[in-house]
Amino acid sequence: EAGVAQSPRYKIIEKRQSVAFWCNPISGHATLYWYQQILGQGPKLLIQFQNNGVVDDSQLPKDRFSAERLKGVDSTLKIQPAKLEDSAVYLCASSLGFRRGRDRTEAFFGQGTRLTVV
Amino acid sequence: AQSVSQHNHHVILSEAASLELGCNYSYGGTVNLFWYVQYPGQHLQLLLKYFSGDPLVKGIKGFEAEFIKSKFSFNLRKPSVQWSDTAEYFCAVDSNYQLIWGAGTKLIIKP
């Protein structure tokens, strides 16, 4: 089974520039998550999609971050403009979602995109 | 607010030593519990999970965890660690369909 694919693996940008990350979840997975993982901390949920609808975006800094999941499959996360404190690894994960009973929240992760803002 | 606490940020052990990593959570309702592992340069992967039933859960690579409801704990254990267990370990708790994560424990095994 193919895993969660993310690109790019690494990105270095200057502050105030914009950047976009792409995620392709495991086929058939209804739920897609974007996490931000700052060095030394656990993953922090930015946004959770169920199919193409947003379930939770309470921790997404909406003045600069945006995410979409058109057609309920691939997703992109954008930062515009970037700040120094956005330097982190951005993780995409997917899971079967709510319809599959108690396995619903076992999440499978991609390799992540390491963003450095200078 | 719900939270997950991992007791140690860094643990250093010698090979063949026994391991126990602590995890406590604050949510009082029904929870699903997970341990994830991140090996150097690799993505997060599931080590084991607890949904219901036997509170002693066995995972991959000889790891196990015990859910103690009265203590709100889900500690990870391994009787004899190997150098290849060097990684970062995360405890996560699912409540209300949201995964709440601990800050992680970096485990270093000395050969």
Tab-separated table of C-alpha atoms in Angstrom:
chain	number	residue	atom	x	y	z
A	1	GLU	CA	0.000	0.000	0.000
A	2	ALA	CA	1.399	3.389	-0.975
A	3	GLY	CA	1.908	5.769	1.903
A	4	VAL	CA	1.145	9.444	2.340
A	5	ALA	CA	3.133	11.475	-0.165
A	6	GLN	CA	4.340	14.982	0.548
A	7	SER	CA	6.363	17.477	-1.412
A	8	PRO	CA	8.723	19.172	-1.274
A	9	ARG	CA	10.875	17.499	1.398
A	10	TYR	CA	12.779	20.678	2.171
A	11	LYS	CA	12.148	24.365	1.550
A	12	ILE	CA	14.115	27.465	2.489
A	13	ILE	CA	12.480	30.843	1.993
A	14	GLU	CA	12.933	34.380	3.201
A	15	LYS	CA	10.475	35.919	5.622
A	16	ARG	CA	7.487	37.560	3.955
A	17	GLN	CA	7.700	35.153	1.019
A	18	SER	CA	4.967	32.641	0.328
A	19	VAL	CA	5.246	28.852	0.214
A	20	ALA	CA	2.959	25.930	-0.563
A	21	PHE	CA	3.077	22.292	0.453
A	22	TRP	CA	1.322	19.417	-1.225
A	23	CYS	CA	-0.045	16.187	0.205
A	24	ASN	CA	-1.492	13.078	-1.412
A	25	PRO	CA	-3.120	10.849	1.210
A	26	ILE	CA	-3.510	7.090	1.165
A	27	SER	CA	-6.169	6.082	-1.322
A	28	GLY	CA	-9.591	5.789	0.300
A	29	HIS	CA	-8.704	7.753	3.401
A	30	ALA	CA	-11.441	10.260	4.112
A	31	THR	CA	-9.660	12.210	6.817
A	32	LEU	CA	-6.626	14.358	6.147
A	33	TYR	CA	-4.603	16.259	8.723
A	34	TRP	CA	-1.973	18.962	8.497
A	35	TYR	CA	0.330	19.254	11.499
A	36	GLN	CA	3.088	21.653	12.395
A	37	GLN	CA	5.965	20.160	14.366
A	38	ILE	CA	8.409	22.620	15.841
A	39	LEU	CA	11.748	21.220	16.976
A	40	GLY	CA	11.434	19.678	20.432
A	41	GLN	CA	7.645	19.628	20.447
A	42	GLY	CA	4.904	17.214	19.535
A	43	PRO	CA	2.820	17.675	16.399
A	44	LYS	CA	0.305	20.504	16.567
A	45	LEU	CA	-2.849	20.106	14.501
A	46	LEU	CA	-3.358	22.938	12.034
A	47	ILE	CA	-6.359	21.658	10.142
A	48	GLN	CA	-8.381	18.476	9.759
A	49	PHE	CA	-10.475	17.642	6.713
A	50	GLN	CA	-13.175	15.023	6.404
A	51	ASN	CA	-13.440	14.470	2.648
A	52	ASN	CA	-13.345	18.037	1.337
A	53	GLY	CA	-14.940	19.667	4.382
A	54	VAL	CA	-13.081	21.231	7.301
A	55	VAL	CA	-13.630	19.487	10.647
A	56	ASP	CA	-11.242	21.530	12.774
A	57	ASP	CA	-9.130	24.551	11.900
A	58	SER	CA	-9.154	26.182	15.317
A	59	GLN	CA	-5.347	26.319	15.537
A	60	LEU	CA	-4.727	27.476	11.985
A	61	PRO	CA	-3.376	31.060	11.876
A	62	LYS	CA	-5.873	32.135	9.285
A	63	ASP	CA	-4.305	35.516	8.641
A	64	ARG	CA	-1.388	33.782	6.935
A	65	PHE	CA	-2.152	30.073	6.574
A	66	SER	CA	-4.677	28.531	4.243
A	67	ALA	CA	-5.439	24.983	3.211
A	68	GLU	CA	-7.724	23.331	0.756
A	69	ARG	CA	-8.669	19.825	-0.207
A	70	LEU	CA	-10.421	20.033	-3.511
A	71	LYS	CA	-12.301	16.898	-4.566
A	72	GLY	CA	-11.582	15.337	-1.186
A	73	VAL	CA	-8.236	13.820	-2.161
A	74	ASP	CA	-5.041	15.893	-2.479
A	75	SER	CA	-4.470	18.873	-0.263
A	76	THR	CA	-2.312	21.969	-0.282
A	77	LEU	CA	-1.222	24.090	2.652
A	78	LYS	CA	-0.065	27.635	1.975
A	79	ILE	CA	1.708	30.204	4.090
A	80	GLN	CA	1.616	33.814	2.942
A	81	PRO	CA	3.554	35.727	4.148
A	82	ALA	CA	5.932	33.504	6.095
A	83	LYS	CA	7.436	34.503	9.422
A	84	LEU	CA	10.588	33.271	11.116
A	85	GLU	CA	8.515	31.365	13.692
A	86	ASP	CA	6.935	29.286	10.909
A	87	SER	CA	10.178	27.323	10.632
A	88	ALA	CA	9.077	23.777	11.379
A	89	VAL	CA	8.294	20.421	9.832
A	90	TYR	CA	4.859	20.317	8.251
A	91	LEU	CA	3.337	16.872	8.435
A	92	CYS	CA	0.445	15.518	6.478
A	93	ALA	CA	-1.409	12.481	7.753
A	94	SER	CA	-4.476	10.567	6.692
A	95	SER	CA	-6.853	8.069	8.213
A	96	LEU	CA	-9.923	6.109	7.209
A	97	GLY	CA	-12.135	8.600	8.974
A	98	PHE	CA	-15.269	8.300	11.039
A	99	ARG	CA	-17.114	5.724	8.995
A	100	ARG	CA	-14.900	2.789	9.877
A	101	GLY	CA	-15.665	2.444	13.551
A	102	ARG	CA	-12.914	2.513	16.110
A	103	ASP	CA	-10.054	2.449	13.617
A	104	ARG	CA	-11.095	5.866	12.524
A	105	THR	CA	-8.287	7.849	14.060
A	106	GLU	CA	-5.246	5.679	13.337
A	107	ALA	CA	-3.269	8.165	11.319
A	108	PHE	CA	-0.584	7.410	8.754
A	109	PHE	CA	2.036	10.086	8.257
A	110	GLY	CA	4.038	11.365	5.352
A	111	GLN	CA	7.741	12.210	5.520
A	112	GLY	CA	6.998	15.856	6.157
A	113	THR	CA	8.292	19.078	4.653
A	114	ARG	CA	11.026	20.837	6.588
A	115	LEU	CA	10.535	24.583	6.185
A	116	THR	CA	13.244	27.040	7.118
A	117	VAL	CA	12.381	30.723	7.082
A	118	VAL	CA	15.403	33.035	7.086
B	1	ALA	CA	-8.291	21.716	28.054
B	2	GLN	CA	-7.269	18.159	27.384
B	3	SER	CA	-3.557	17.499	27.516
B	4	VAL	CA	-1.028	14.712	27.258
B	5	SER	CA	2.086	14.704	29.401
B	6	GLN	CA	5.218	12.713	28.697
B	7	HIS	CA	7.414	12.635	31.751
B	8	ASN	CA	10.865	12.657	30.220
B	9	HIS	CA	12.090	14.679	27.273
B	10	HIS	CA	15.335	12.736	26.983
B	11	VAL	CA	16.225	9.211	28.057
B	12	ILE	CA	19.622	7.575	27.602
B	13	LEU	CA	19.996	3.839	28.150
B	14	SER	CA	22.521	1.128	27.425
B	15	GLU	CA	21.641	-1.794	25.208
B	16	ALA	CA	19.724	-4.569	26.992
B	17	ALA	CA	18.406	-2.177	29.631
B	18	SER	CA	14.689	-2.126	30.334
B	19	LEU	CA	12.627	0.818	29.168
B	20	GLU	CA	9.568	2.539	30.519
B	21	LEU	CA	8.312	5.832	29.091
B	22	GLY	CA	5.542	7.577	30.948
B	23	CYS	CA	2.399	9.068	29.427
B	24	ASN	CA	-0.471	10.680	31.313
B	25	TYR	CA	-3.536	12.362	29.924
B	26	SER	CA	-6.141	14.632	31.372
B	27	TYR	CA	-9.346	13.598	29.605
B	28	GLY	CA	-11.866	11.756	31.756
B	29	GLY	CA	-14.084	10.212	29.109
B	30	THR	CA	-13.619	7.319	26.733
B	31	VAL	CA	-10.285	7.562	24.968
B	32	ASN	CA	-8.256	5.789	22.339
B	33	LEU	CA	-4.549	5.748	23.083
B	34	PHE	CA	-1.547	5.561	20.790
B	35	TRP	CA	2.200	5.448	20.831
B	36	TYR	CA	3.962	6.645	17.703
B	37	VAL	CA	7.674	6.401	16.960
B	38	GLN	CA	9.862	8.526	14.727
B	39	TYR	CA	13.207	7.005	13.801
B	40	PRO	CA	15.940	9.406	12.688
B	41	GLY	CA	15.143	10.752	9.246
B	42	GLN	CA	11.902	8.831	8.964
B	43	HIS	CA	8.229	9.640	9.285
B	44	LEU	CA	6.028	9.043	12.287
B	45	GLN	CA	4.691	5.519	12.453
B	46	LEU	CA	2.313	3.732	14.755
B	47	LEU	CA	3.938	1.589	17.447
B	48	LEU	CA	0.793	0.384	19.187
B	49	LYS	CA	-2.723	1.430	20.073
B	50	TYR	CA	-5.404	0.797	22.663
B	51	PHE	CA	-9.103	1.065	21.895
B	52	SER	CA	-10.731	-1.344	24.334
B	53	GLY	CA	-10.363	-4.770	25.940
B	54	ASP	CA	-7.141	-6.060	27.469
B	55	PRO	CA	-5.350	-3.037	28.941
B	56	LEU	CA	-1.962	-4.599	28.161
B	57	VAL	CA	-1.308	-3.923	24.510
B	58	LYS	CA	1.492	-5.436	22.469
B	59	GLY	CA	2.959	-3.562	19.538
B	60	ILE	CA	5.703	-3.964	17.004
B	61	LYS	CA	9.363	-4.600	17.795
B	62	GLY	CA	8.727	-5.999	21.277
B	63	PHE	CA	7.068	-2.896	22.686
B	64	GLU	CA	4.036	-3.032	24.940
B	65	ALA	CA	1.963	-0.510	26.836
B	66	GLU	CA	-0.408	-0.736	29.748
B	67	PHE	CA	-3.531	1.352	30.067
B	68	ILE	CA	-4.328	2.144	33.700
B	69	LYS	CA	-7.615	4.005	33.675
B	70	SER	CA	-7.497	4.987	37.351
B	71	LYS	CA	-4.151	6.677	36.822
B	72	PHE	CA	-4.961	8.157	33.385
B	73	SER	CA	-1.748	6.561	32.193
B	74	PHE	CA	-0.544	4.643	29.147
B	75	ASN	CA	3.116	3.858	29.768
B	76	LEU	CA	5.300	2.304	27.093
B	77	ARG	CA	7.637	-0.536	28.015
B	78	LYS	CA	10.246	-2.782	26.491
B	79	PRO	CA	12.165	-5.365	28.552
B	80	SER	CA	15.433	-5.122	26.638
B	81	VAL	CA	16.231	-2.241	24.310
B	82	GLN	CA	18.449	-2.338	21.256
B	83	TRP	CA	20.563	0.324	19.604
B	84	SER	CA	18.002	0.442	16.773
B	85	ASP	CA	15.359	1.675	19.228
B	86	THR	CA	17.010	5.084	19.201
B	87	ALA	CA	14.170	7.353	18.148
B	88	GLU	CA	11.631	9.854	19.386
B	89	TYR	CA	8.472	8.432	20.942
B	90	PHE	CA	5.145	10.245	21.058
B	91	CYS	CA	2.081	9.425	23.081
B	92	ALA	CA	-1.248	10.546	21.619
B	93	VAL	CA	-4.781	10.441	22.933
B	94	ASP	CA	-7.927	10.528	20.848
B	95	SER	CA	-10.837	12.279	22.432
B	96	ASN	CA	-13.797	13.564	20.475
B	97	TYR	CA	-12.130	12.505	17.207
B	98	GLN	CA	-9.110	14.734	17.808
B	99	LEU	CA	-5.614	13.480	18.454
B	100	ILE	CA	-3.900	15.265	21.332
B	101	TRP	CA	-0.144	14.756	21.329
B	102	GLY	CA	2.511	14.707	23.996
B	103	ALA	CA	5.750	16.624	23.492
B	104	GLY	CA	7.729	13.472	22.794
B	105	THR	CA	10.596	11.613	24.447
B	106	LYS	CA	13.944	11.323	22.715
B	107	LEU	CA	15.431	7.905	23.446
B	108	ILE	CA	19.124	7.300	22.856
B	109	ILE	CA	20.522	3.790	23.202
B	110	LYS	CA	24.240	3.511	23.769
B	111	PRO	CA	25.807	0.498	22.049
